PDB file of C-alpha atoms in Angstrom:
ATOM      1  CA  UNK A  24      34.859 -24.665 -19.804  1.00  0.00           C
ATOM      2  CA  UNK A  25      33.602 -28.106 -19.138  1.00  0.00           C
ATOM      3  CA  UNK A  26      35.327 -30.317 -16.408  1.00  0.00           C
ATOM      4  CA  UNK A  27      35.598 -33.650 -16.639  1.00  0.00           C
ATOM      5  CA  UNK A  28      36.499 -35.750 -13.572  1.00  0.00           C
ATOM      6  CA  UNK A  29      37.761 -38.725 -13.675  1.00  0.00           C
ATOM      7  CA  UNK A  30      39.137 -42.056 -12.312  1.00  0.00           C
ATOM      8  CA  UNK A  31      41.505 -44.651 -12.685  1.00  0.00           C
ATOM      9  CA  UNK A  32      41.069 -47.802 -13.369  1.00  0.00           C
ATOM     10  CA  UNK A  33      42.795 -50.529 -12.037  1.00  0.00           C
ATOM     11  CA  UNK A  34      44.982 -50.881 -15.045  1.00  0.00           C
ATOM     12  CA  UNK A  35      46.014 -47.064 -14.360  1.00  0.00           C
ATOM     13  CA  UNK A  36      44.241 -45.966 -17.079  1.00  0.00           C
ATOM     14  CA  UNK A  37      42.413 -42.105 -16.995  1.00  0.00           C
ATOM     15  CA  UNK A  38      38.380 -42.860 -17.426  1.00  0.00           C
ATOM     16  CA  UNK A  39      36.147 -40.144 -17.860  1.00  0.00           C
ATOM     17  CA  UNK A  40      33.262 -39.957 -15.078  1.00  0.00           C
ATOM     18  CA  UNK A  41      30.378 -38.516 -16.789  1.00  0.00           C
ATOM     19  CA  UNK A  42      28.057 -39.497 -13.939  1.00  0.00           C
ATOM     20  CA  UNK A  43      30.279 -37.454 -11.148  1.00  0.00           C
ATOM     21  CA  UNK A  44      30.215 -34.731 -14.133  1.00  0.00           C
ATOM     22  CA  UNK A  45      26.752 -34.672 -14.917  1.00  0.00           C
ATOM     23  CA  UNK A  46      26.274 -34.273 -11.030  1.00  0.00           C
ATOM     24  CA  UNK A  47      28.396 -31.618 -10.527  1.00  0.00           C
ATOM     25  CA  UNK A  48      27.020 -29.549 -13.263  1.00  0.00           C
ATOM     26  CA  UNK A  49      23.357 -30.170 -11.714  1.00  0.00           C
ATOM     27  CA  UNK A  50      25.141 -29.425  -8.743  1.00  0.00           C
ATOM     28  CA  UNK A  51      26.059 -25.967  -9.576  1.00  0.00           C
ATOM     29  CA  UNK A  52      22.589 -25.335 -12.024  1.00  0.00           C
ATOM     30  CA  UNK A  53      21.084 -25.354  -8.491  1.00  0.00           C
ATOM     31  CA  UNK A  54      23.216 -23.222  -6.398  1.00  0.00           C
ATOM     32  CA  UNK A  55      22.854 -21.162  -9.623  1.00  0.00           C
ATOM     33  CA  UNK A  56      18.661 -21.146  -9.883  1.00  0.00           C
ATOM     34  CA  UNK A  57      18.809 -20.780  -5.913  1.00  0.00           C
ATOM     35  CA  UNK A  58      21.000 -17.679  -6.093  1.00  0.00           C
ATOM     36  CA  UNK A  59      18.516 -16.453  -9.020  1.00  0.00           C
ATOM     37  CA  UNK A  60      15.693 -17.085  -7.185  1.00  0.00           C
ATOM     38  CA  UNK A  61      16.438 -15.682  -4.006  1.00  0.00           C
ATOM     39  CA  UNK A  62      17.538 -12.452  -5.282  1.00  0.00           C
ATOM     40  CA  UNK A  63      13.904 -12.396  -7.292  1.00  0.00           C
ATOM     41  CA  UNK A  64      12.695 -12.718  -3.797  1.00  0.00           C
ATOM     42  CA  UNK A  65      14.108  -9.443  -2.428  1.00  0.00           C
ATOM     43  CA  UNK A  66      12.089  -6.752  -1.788  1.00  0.00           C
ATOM     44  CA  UNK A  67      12.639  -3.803  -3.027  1.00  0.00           C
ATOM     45  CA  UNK A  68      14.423  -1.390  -0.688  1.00  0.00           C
ATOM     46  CA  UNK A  69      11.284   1.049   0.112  1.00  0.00           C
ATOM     47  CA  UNK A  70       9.010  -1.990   0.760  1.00  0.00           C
ATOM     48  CA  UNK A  71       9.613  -1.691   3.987  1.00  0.00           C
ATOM     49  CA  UNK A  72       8.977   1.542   4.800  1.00  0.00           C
ATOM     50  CA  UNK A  73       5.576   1.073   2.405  1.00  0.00           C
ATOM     51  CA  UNK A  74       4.416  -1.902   4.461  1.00  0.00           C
ATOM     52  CA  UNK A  75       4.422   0.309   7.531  1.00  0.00           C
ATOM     53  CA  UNK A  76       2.976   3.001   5.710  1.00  0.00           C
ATOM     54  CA  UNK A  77       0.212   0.901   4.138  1.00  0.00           C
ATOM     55  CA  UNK A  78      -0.562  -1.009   7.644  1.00  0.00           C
ATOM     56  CA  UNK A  79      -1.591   2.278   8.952  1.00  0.00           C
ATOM     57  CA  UNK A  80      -4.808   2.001   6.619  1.00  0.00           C
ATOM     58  CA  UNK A  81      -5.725  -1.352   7.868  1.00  0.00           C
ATOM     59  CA  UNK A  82      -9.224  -2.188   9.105  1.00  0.00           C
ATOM     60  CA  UNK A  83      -9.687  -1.993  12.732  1.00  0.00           C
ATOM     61  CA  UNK A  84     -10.054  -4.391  14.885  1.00  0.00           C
ATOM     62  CA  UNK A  85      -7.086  -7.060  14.086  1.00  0.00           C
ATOM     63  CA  UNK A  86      -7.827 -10.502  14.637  1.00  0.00           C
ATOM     64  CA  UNK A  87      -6.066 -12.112  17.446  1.00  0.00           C
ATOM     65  CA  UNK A  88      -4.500 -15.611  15.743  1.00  0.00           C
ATOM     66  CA  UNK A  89      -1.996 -16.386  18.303  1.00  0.00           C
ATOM     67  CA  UNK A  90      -1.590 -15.682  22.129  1.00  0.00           C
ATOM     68  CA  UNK A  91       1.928 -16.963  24.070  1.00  0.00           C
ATOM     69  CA  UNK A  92       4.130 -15.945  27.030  1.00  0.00           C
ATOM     70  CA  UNK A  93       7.647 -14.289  26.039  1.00  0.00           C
ATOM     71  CA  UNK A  94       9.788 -14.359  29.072  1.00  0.00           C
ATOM     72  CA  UNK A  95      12.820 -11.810  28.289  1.00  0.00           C
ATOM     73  CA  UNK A  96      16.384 -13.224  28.218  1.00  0.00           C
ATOM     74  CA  UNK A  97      17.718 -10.043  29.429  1.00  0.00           C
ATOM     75  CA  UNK A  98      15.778 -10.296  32.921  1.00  0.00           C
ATOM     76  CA  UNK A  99      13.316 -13.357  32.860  1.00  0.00           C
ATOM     77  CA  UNK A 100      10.630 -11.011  32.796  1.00  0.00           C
ATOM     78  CA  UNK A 101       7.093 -12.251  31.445  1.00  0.00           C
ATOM     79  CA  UNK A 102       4.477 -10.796  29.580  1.00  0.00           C
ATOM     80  CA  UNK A 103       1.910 -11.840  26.949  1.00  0.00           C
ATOM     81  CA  UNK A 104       2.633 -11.791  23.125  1.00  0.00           C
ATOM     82  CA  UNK A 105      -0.684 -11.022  21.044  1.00  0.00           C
ATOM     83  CA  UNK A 106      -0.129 -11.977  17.589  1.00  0.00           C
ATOM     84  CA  UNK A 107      -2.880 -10.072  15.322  1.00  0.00           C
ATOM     85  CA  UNK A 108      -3.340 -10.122  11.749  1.00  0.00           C
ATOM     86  CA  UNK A 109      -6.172  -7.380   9.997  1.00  0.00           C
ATOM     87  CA  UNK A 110      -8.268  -8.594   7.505  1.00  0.00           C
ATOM     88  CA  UNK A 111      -7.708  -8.380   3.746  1.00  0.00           C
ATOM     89  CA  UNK A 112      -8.075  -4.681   2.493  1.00  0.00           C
ATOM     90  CA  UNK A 113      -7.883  -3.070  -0.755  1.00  0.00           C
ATOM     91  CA  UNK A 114      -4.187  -0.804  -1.210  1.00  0.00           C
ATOM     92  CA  UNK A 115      -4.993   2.691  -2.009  1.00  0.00           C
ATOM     93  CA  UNK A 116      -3.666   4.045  -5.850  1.00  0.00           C
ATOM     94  CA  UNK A 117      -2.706   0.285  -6.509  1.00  0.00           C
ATOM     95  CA  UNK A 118      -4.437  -2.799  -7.774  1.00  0.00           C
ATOM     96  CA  UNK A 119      -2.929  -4.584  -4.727  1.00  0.00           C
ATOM     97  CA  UNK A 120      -4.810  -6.456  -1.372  1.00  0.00           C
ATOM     98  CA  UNK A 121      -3.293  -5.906   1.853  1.00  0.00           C
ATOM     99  CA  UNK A 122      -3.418  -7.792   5.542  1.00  0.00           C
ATOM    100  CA  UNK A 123      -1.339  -5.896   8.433  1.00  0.00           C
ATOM    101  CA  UNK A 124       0.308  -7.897  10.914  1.00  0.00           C
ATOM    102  CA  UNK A 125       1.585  -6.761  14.264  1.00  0.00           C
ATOM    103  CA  UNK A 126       2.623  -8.645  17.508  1.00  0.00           C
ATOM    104  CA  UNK A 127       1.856  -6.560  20.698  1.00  0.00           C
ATOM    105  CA  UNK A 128       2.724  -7.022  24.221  1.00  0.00           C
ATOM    106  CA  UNK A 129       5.892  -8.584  25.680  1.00  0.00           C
ATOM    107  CA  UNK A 130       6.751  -5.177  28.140  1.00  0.00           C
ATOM    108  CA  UNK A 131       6.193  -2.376  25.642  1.00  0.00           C
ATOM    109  CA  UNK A 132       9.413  -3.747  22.866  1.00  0.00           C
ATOM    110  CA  UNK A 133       6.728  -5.505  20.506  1.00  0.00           C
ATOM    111  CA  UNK A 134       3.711  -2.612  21.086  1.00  0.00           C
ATOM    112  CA  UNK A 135       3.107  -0.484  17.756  1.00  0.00           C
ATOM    113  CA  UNK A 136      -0.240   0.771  16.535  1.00  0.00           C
ATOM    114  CA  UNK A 137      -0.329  -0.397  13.059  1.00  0.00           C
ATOM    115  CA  UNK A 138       2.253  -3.485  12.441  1.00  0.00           C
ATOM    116  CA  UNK A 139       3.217  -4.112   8.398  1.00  0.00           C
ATOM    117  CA  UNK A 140       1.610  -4.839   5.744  1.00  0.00           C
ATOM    118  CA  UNK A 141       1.649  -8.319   3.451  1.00  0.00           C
ATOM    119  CA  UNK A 142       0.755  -7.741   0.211  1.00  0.00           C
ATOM    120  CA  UNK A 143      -0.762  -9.909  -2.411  1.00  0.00           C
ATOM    121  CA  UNK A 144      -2.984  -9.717  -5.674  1.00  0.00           C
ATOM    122  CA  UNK A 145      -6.085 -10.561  -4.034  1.00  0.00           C
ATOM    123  CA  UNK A 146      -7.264 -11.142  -0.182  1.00  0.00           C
ATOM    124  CA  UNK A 147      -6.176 -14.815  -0.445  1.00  0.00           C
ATOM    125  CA  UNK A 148      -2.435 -14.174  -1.288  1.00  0.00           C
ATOM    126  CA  UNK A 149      -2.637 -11.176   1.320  1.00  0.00           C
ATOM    127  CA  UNK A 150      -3.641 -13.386   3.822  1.00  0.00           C
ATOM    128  CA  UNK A 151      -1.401 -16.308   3.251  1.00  0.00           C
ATOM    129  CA  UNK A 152       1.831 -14.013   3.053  1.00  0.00           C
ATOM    130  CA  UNK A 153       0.553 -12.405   6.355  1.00  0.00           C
ATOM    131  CA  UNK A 154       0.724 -15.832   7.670  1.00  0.00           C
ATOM    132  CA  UNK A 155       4.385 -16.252   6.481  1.00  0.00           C
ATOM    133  CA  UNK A 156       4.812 -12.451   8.137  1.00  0.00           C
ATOM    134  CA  UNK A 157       3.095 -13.544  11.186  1.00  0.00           C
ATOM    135  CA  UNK A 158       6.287 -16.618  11.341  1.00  0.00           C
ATOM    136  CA  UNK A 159       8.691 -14.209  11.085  1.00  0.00           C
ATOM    137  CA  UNK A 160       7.691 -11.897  13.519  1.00  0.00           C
ATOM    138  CA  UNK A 161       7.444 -14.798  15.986  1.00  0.00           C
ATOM    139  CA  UNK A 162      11.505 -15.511  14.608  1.00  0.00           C
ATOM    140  CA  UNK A 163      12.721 -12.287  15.289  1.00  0.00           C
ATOM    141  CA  UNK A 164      10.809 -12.125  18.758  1.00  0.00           C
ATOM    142  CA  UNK A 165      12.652 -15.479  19.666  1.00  0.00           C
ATOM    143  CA  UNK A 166      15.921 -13.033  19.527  1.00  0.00           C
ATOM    144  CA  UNK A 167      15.365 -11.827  22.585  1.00  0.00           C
ATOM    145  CA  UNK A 168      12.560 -13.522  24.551  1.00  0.00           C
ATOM    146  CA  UNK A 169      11.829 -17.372  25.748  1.00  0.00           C
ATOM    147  CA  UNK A 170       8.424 -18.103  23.670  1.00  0.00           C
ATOM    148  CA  UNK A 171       5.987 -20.612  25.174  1.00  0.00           C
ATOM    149  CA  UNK A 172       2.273 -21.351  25.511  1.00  0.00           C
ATOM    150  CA  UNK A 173       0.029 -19.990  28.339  1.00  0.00           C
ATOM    151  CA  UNK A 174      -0.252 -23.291  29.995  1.00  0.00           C
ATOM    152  CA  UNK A 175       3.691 -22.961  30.181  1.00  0.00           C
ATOM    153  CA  UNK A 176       4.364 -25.625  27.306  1.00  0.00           C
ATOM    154  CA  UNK A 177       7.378 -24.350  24.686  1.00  0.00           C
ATOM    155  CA  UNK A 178       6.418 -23.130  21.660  1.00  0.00           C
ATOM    156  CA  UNK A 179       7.923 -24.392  18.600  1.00  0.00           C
ATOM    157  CA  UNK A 180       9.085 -22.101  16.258  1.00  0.00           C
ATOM    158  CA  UNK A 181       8.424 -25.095  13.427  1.00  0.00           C
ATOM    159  CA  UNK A 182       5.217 -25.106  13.869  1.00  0.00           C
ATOM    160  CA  UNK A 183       2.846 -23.513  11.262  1.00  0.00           C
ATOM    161  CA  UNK A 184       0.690 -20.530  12.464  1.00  0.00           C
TER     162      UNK A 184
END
């Protein structure tokens, strides 16, 4: 079903708008591909549990790529934030590259041994969707502590890693 808006003229005429119409349907094309592509995006629902499984292989020792002060909004306690990515490894049983990322520190809620696991089809992609991990474990630790920079500046969640 098409729609066609349209207007009066100042004559009272009905005028088609095929401008506002040709918008709208680019309009909704959009939403449409956006929808699409988002739910392409998903993970499937065991990759989570795999990422944590598959970070427990990582190399040893993680780099250290970020370093900032959490205070807690719960209690305005403080405590250091180590964010650490591994370096690219190969997946075992799949043609896949792997970097774990884990952020450790903060009073014991952020410590775990292994992190999880970006994946990617070579150490490049690993690495740069370890980076985009990396982001939004600093999100999700925003939740529930004040982030900011040893020397006491904020930290800005906007900024790339």
């Amino acid at each position: 079903m098409t729609h066609r808006l349209r207007r009066r003229t100042p004559s009272g005429m009905a005028v088609q708008d095929e401008k506002s119409a040709r918008e709208a349907r680019l309009a909704e094309a959009l939403r449409t591909n956006l929808r699409k592509r988002k739910v392409a995006a998903r993970p499937p629902a065991d990759s989570g549990e795999r990422a944590l499984a598959v970070a427990a292989g990582a190399p040893e020792p993680y780099a250290v790529v970020r370093t900032l002060v959490g205070t807690a909004h719960a209690d305005g306690a403080e405590g250091e934030l180590v964010l650490e990515i591994s370096s690219p490894f190969a997946v075992e049983g799949s043609a896949e590259t792997a970097c774990a990322v884990r952020l450790v520190g903060g009073g014991g809620p952020f410590g775990t041994a292994h992190g999880k696991a970006a994946f990617g089809r070579d150490g490049l992609e690993a690495l740069r969707k370890a980076l985009e991990l990396a982001q939004v474990a600093l999100d999700l630790a925003s939740l529930t502590h004040g982030l900011h920079w040893p020397d006491g500046r904020p930290y800005d969640l906007s900024a790339a890693i």
